């Protein structure tokens, strides 16, 4: 594979992850996370830096997977799923943190989880080496979906 294909793939992956992370992060703040933790009645909330570390790991994993996806023609069929997932992530963050629409945020979170599971199943079939990373991302989104569900109650 040519070097320019690899570099273009890395650039596209970085751009996608940066855009989704940036637009989602516009709505998330330490105050919003503390307010939601109070609504969940969580006695011990890990420091905000812990969440930043977890999200950094998720973003790095997404960059690795997306770089391979953009560089290999057979994996490019999952790009519409990634785009859908990114859009759902941004809208979920907006609904949850900015609007406090917990039921709507749960519905969006469940939809995003379904898309992440579809992405994971795609990689299990087409690229088994990338499937553990995709599965880890799906597990993280399942935890976020469970938190959104408890906020809805």
mmCIF file of C-alpha atoms in Angstrom:
data_model
loop_
_atom_site.group_PDB
_atom_site.id
_atom_site.type_symbol
_atom_site.label_atom_id
_atom_site.label_comp_id
_atom_site.label_asym_id
_atom_site.label_seq_id
_atom_site.Cartn_x
_atom_site.Cartn_y
_atom_site.Cartn_z
ATOM 1 C CA UNK A 1 0.000 0.000 0.000
ATOM 2 C CA UNK A 2 1.291 3.426 -0.889
ATOM 3 C CA UNK A 3 2.401 5.888 1.737
ATOM 4 C CA UNK A 4 0.053 8.635 0.579
ATOM 5 C CA UNK A 5 -2.948 6.307 1.051
ATOM 6 C CA UNK A 6 -1.862 5.582 4.608
ATOM 7 C CA UNK A 7 -1.301 9.258 5.388
ATOM 8 C CA UNK A 8 -4.593 10.296 3.824
ATOM 9 C CA UNK A 9 -6.351 7.567 5.802
ATOM 10 C CA UNK A 10 -4.761 8.765 9.029
ATOM 11 C CA UNK A 11 -5.701 12.355 8.229
ATOM 12 C CA UNK A 12 -9.332 11.428 7.562
ATOM 13 C CA UNK A 13 -9.501 9.365 10.748
ATOM 14 C CA UNK A 14 -8.034 12.200 12.822
ATOM 15 C CA UNK A 15 -10.417 14.678 11.240
ATOM 16 C CA UNK A 16 -13.474 12.504 11.935
ATOM 17 C CA UNK A 17 -12.537 11.813 15.546
ATOM 18 C CA UNK A 18 -11.567 15.426 16.171
ATOM 19 C CA UNK A 19 -14.824 16.773 14.758
ATOM 20 C CA UNK A 20 -17.072 14.376 16.665
ATOM 21 C CA UNK A 21 -15.079 14.813 19.861
ATOM 22 C CA UNK A 22 -14.954 18.583 19.551
ATOM 23 C CA UNK A 23 -18.646 19.056 18.847
ATOM 24 C CA UNK A 24 -19.625 16.609 21.593
ATOM 25 C CA UNK A 25 -17.229 18.312 23.987
ATOM 26 C CA UNK A 26 -18.878 21.674 23.389
ATOM 27 C CA UNK A 27 -21.788 20.508 25.518
ATOM 28 C CA UNK A 28 -19.900 18.557 28.183
ATOM 29 C CA UNK A 29 -18.325 20.318 31.126
ATOM 30 C CA UNK A 30 -17.306 19.415 34.656
ATOM 31 C CA UNK A 31 -20.386 21.239 35.963
ATOM 32 C CA UNK A 32 -22.722 19.301 33.679
ATOM 33 C CA UNK A 33 -21.100 16.009 34.661
ATOM 34 C CA UNK A 34 -21.433 16.890 38.369
ATOM 35 C CA UNK A 35 -25.094 17.824 37.866
ATOM 36 C CA UNK A 36 -25.782 14.519 36.130
ATOM 37 C CA UNK A 37 -23.899 12.602 38.836
ATOM 38 C CA UNK A 38 -26.112 14.279 41.414
ATOM 39 C CA UNK A 39 -29.179 13.253 39.421
ATOM 40 C CA UNK A 40 -27.863 9.669 39.353
ATOM 41 C CA UNK A 41 -27.243 9.862 43.116
ATOM 42 C CA UNK A 42 -23.675 8.679 42.714
ATOM 43 C CA UNK A 43 -21.876 9.085 46.031
ATOM 44 C CA UNK A 44 -18.395 8.690 44.559
ATOM 45 C CA UNK A 45 -17.746 10.336 41.249
ATOM 46 C CA UNK A 46 -14.339 9.747 39.690
ATOM 47 C CA UNK A 47 -12.474 12.933 38.863
ATOM 48 C CA UNK A 48 -13.236 14.567 35.564
ATOM 49 C CA UNK A 49 -9.708 13.644 34.423
ATOM 50 C CA UNK A 50 -10.672 9.950 34.628
ATOM 51 C CA UNK A 51 -13.418 10.499 32.084
ATOM 52 C CA UNK A 52 -11.013 12.414 29.870
ATOM 53 C CA UNK A 53 -8.599 9.473 30.034
ATOM 54 C CA UNK A 54 -11.307 6.984 29.087
ATOM 55 C CA UNK A 55 -12.507 9.157 26.214
ATOM 56 C CA UNK A 56 -8.929 9.588 25.028
ATOM 57 C CA UNK A 57 -8.546 5.808 24.904
ATOM 58 C CA UNK A 58 -11.829 5.521 22.987
ATOM 59 C CA UNK A 59 -10.721 8.213 20.521
ATOM 60 C CA UNK A 60 -7.310 6.604 19.974
ATOM 61 C CA UNK A 61 -8.998 3.256 19.349
ATOM 62 C CA UNK A 62 -11.368 4.901 16.878
ATOM 63 C CA UNK A 63 -8.432 6.539 15.078
ATOM 64 C CA UNK A 64 -6.663 3.186 14.717
ATOM 65 C CA UNK A 65 -9.793 1.457 13.426
ATOM 66 C CA UNK A 66 -10.751 4.288 11.088
ATOM 67 C CA UNK A 67 -7.253 4.553 9.643
ATOM 68 C CA UNK A 68 -7.432 0.884 8.663
ATOM 69 C CA UNK A 69 -10.973 1.367 7.416
ATOM 70 C CA UNK A 70 -10.087 4.241 5.105
ATOM 71 C CA UNK A 71 -6.961 2.542 3.789
ATOM 72 C CA UNK A 72 -8.559 -0.807 2.899
ATOM 73 C CA UNK A 73 -11.190 -0.796 0.212
ATOM 74 C CA UNK A 74 -13.186 -3.708 1.636
ATOM 75 C CA UNK A 75 -13.639 -1.938 4.993
ATOM 76 C CA UNK A 76 -14.886 1.327 3.493
ATOM 77 C CA UNK A 77 -18.424 -0.057 3.480
ATOM 78 C CA UNK A 78 -18.576 0.762 7.200
ATOM 79 C CA UNK A 79 -17.938 4.493 6.696
ATOM 80 C CA UNK A 80 -21.669 5.408 6.547
ATOM 81 C CA UNK A 81 -22.131 3.603 9.868
ATOM 82 C CA UNK A 82 -19.276 5.595 11.389
ATOM 83 C CA UNK A 83 -20.769 8.856 10.117
ATOM 84 C CA UNK A 84 -24.178 7.934 11.532
ATOM 85 C CA UNK A 85 -22.543 7.030 14.830
ATOM 86 C CA UNK A 86 -20.679 10.330 15.006
ATOM 87 C CA UNK A 87 -23.796 12.359 14.318
ATOM 88 C CA UNK A 88 -25.735 10.420 16.965
ATOM 89 C CA UNK A 89 -22.930 10.971 19.479
ATOM 90 C CA UNK A 90 -23.003 14.742 19.005
ATOM 91 C CA UNK A 91 -26.798 14.957 19.198
ATOM 92 C CA UNK A 92 -26.828 12.722 22.289
ATOM 93 C CA UNK A 93 -24.305 14.952 24.063
ATOM 94 C CA UNK A 94 -26.387 18.003 23.187
ATOM 95 C CA UNK A 95 -29.641 16.434 24.390
ATOM 96 C CA UNK A 96 -28.092 15.113 27.585
ATOM 97 C CA UNK A 97 -25.862 17.951 28.738
ATOM 98 C CA UNK A 98 -27.313 21.090 27.160
ATOM 99 C CA UNK A 99 -31.047 20.367 27.021
ATOM 100 C CA UNK A 100 -31.439 17.868 29.901
ATOM 101 C CA UNK A 101 -33.789 15.776 27.758
ATOM 102 C CA UNK A 102 -32.997 12.486 29.444
ATOM 103 C CA UNK A 103 -35.554 10.290 27.650
ATOM 104 C CA UNK A 104 -34.548 11.655 24.262
ATOM 105 C CA UNK A 105 -30.874 11.269 25.156
ATOM 106 C CA UNK A 106 -31.516 7.646 26.126
ATOM 107 C CA UNK A 107 -33.253 6.963 22.810
ATOM 108 C CA UNK A 108 -30.350 8.522 20.921
ATOM 109 C CA UNK A 109 -27.840 6.656 23.075
ATOM 110 C CA UNK A 110 -29.601 3.359 22.402
ATOM 111 C CA UNK A 111 -29.569 4.131 18.672
ATOM 112 C CA UNK A 112 -25.863 4.959 18.799
ATOM 113 C CA UNK A 113 -25.234 1.704 20.669
ATOM 114 C CA UNK A 114 -27.109 -0.244 17.989
ATOM 115 C CA UNK A 115 -24.921 1.380 15.319
ATOM 116 C CA UNK A 116 -21.758 0.607 17.332
ATOM 117 C CA UNK A 117 -22.826 -3.035 17.643
ATOM 118 C CA UNK A 118 -23.447 -3.159 13.881
ATOM 119 C CA UNK A 119 -19.942 -1.727 13.336
ATOM 120 C CA UNK A 120 -18.486 -4.340 15.696
ATOM 121 C CA UNK A 121 -20.252 -7.159 13.859
ATOM 122 C CA UNK A 122 -18.977 -5.784 10.553
ATOM 123 C CA UNK A 123 -15.399 -5.927 11.825
ATOM 124 C CA UNK A 124 -15.873 -9.402 13.282
ATOM 125 C CA UNK A 125 -16.775 -10.564 9.792
ATOM 126 C CA UNK A 126 -14.413 -8.485 7.641
ATOM 127 C CA UNK A 127 -11.406 -7.666 9.864
ATOM 128 C CA UNK A 128 -11.148 -9.841 12.988
ATOM 129 C CA UNK A 129 -7.975 -8.045 14.133
ATOM 130 C CA UNK A 130 -9.945 -4.794 14.533
ATOM 131 C CA UNK A 131 -12.959 -6.354 16.228
ATOM 132 C CA UNK A 132 -11.614 -6.244 19.847
ATOM 133 C CA UNK A 133 -11.187 -2.482 19.582
ATOM 134 C CA UNK A 134 -14.641 -2.057 18.092
ATOM 135 C CA UNK A 135 -16.075 -4.300 20.816
ATOM 136 C CA UNK A 136 -14.395 -2.213 23.529
ATOM 137 C CA UNK A 137 -15.957 0.931 22.071
ATOM 138 C CA UNK A 138 -19.347 -0.793 22.019
ATOM 139 C CA UNK A 139 -18.981 -1.789 25.672
ATOM 140 C CA UNK A 140 -18.177 1.808 26.632
ATOM 141 C CA UNK A 141 -21.257 3.024 24.763
ATOM 142 C CA UNK A 142 -23.349 0.331 26.469
ATOM 143 C CA UNK A 143 -22.269 1.771 29.818
ATOM 144 C CA UNK A 144 -23.180 5.262 28.631
ATOM 145 C CA UNK A 145 -26.547 3.973 27.451
ATOM 146 C CA UNK A 146 -27.161 2.420 30.885
ATOM 147 C CA UNK A 147 -26.297 5.719 32.552
ATOM 148 C CA UNK A 148 -28.704 7.557 30.242
ATOM 149 C CA UNK A 149 -31.386 5.022 31.134
ATOM 150 C CA UNK A 150 -30.906 5.579 34.864
ATOM 151 C CA UNK A 151 -31.163 9.330 34.304
ATOM 152 C CA UNK A 152 -34.473 8.768 32.583
ATOM 153 C CA UNK A 153 -35.968 7.041 35.634
#
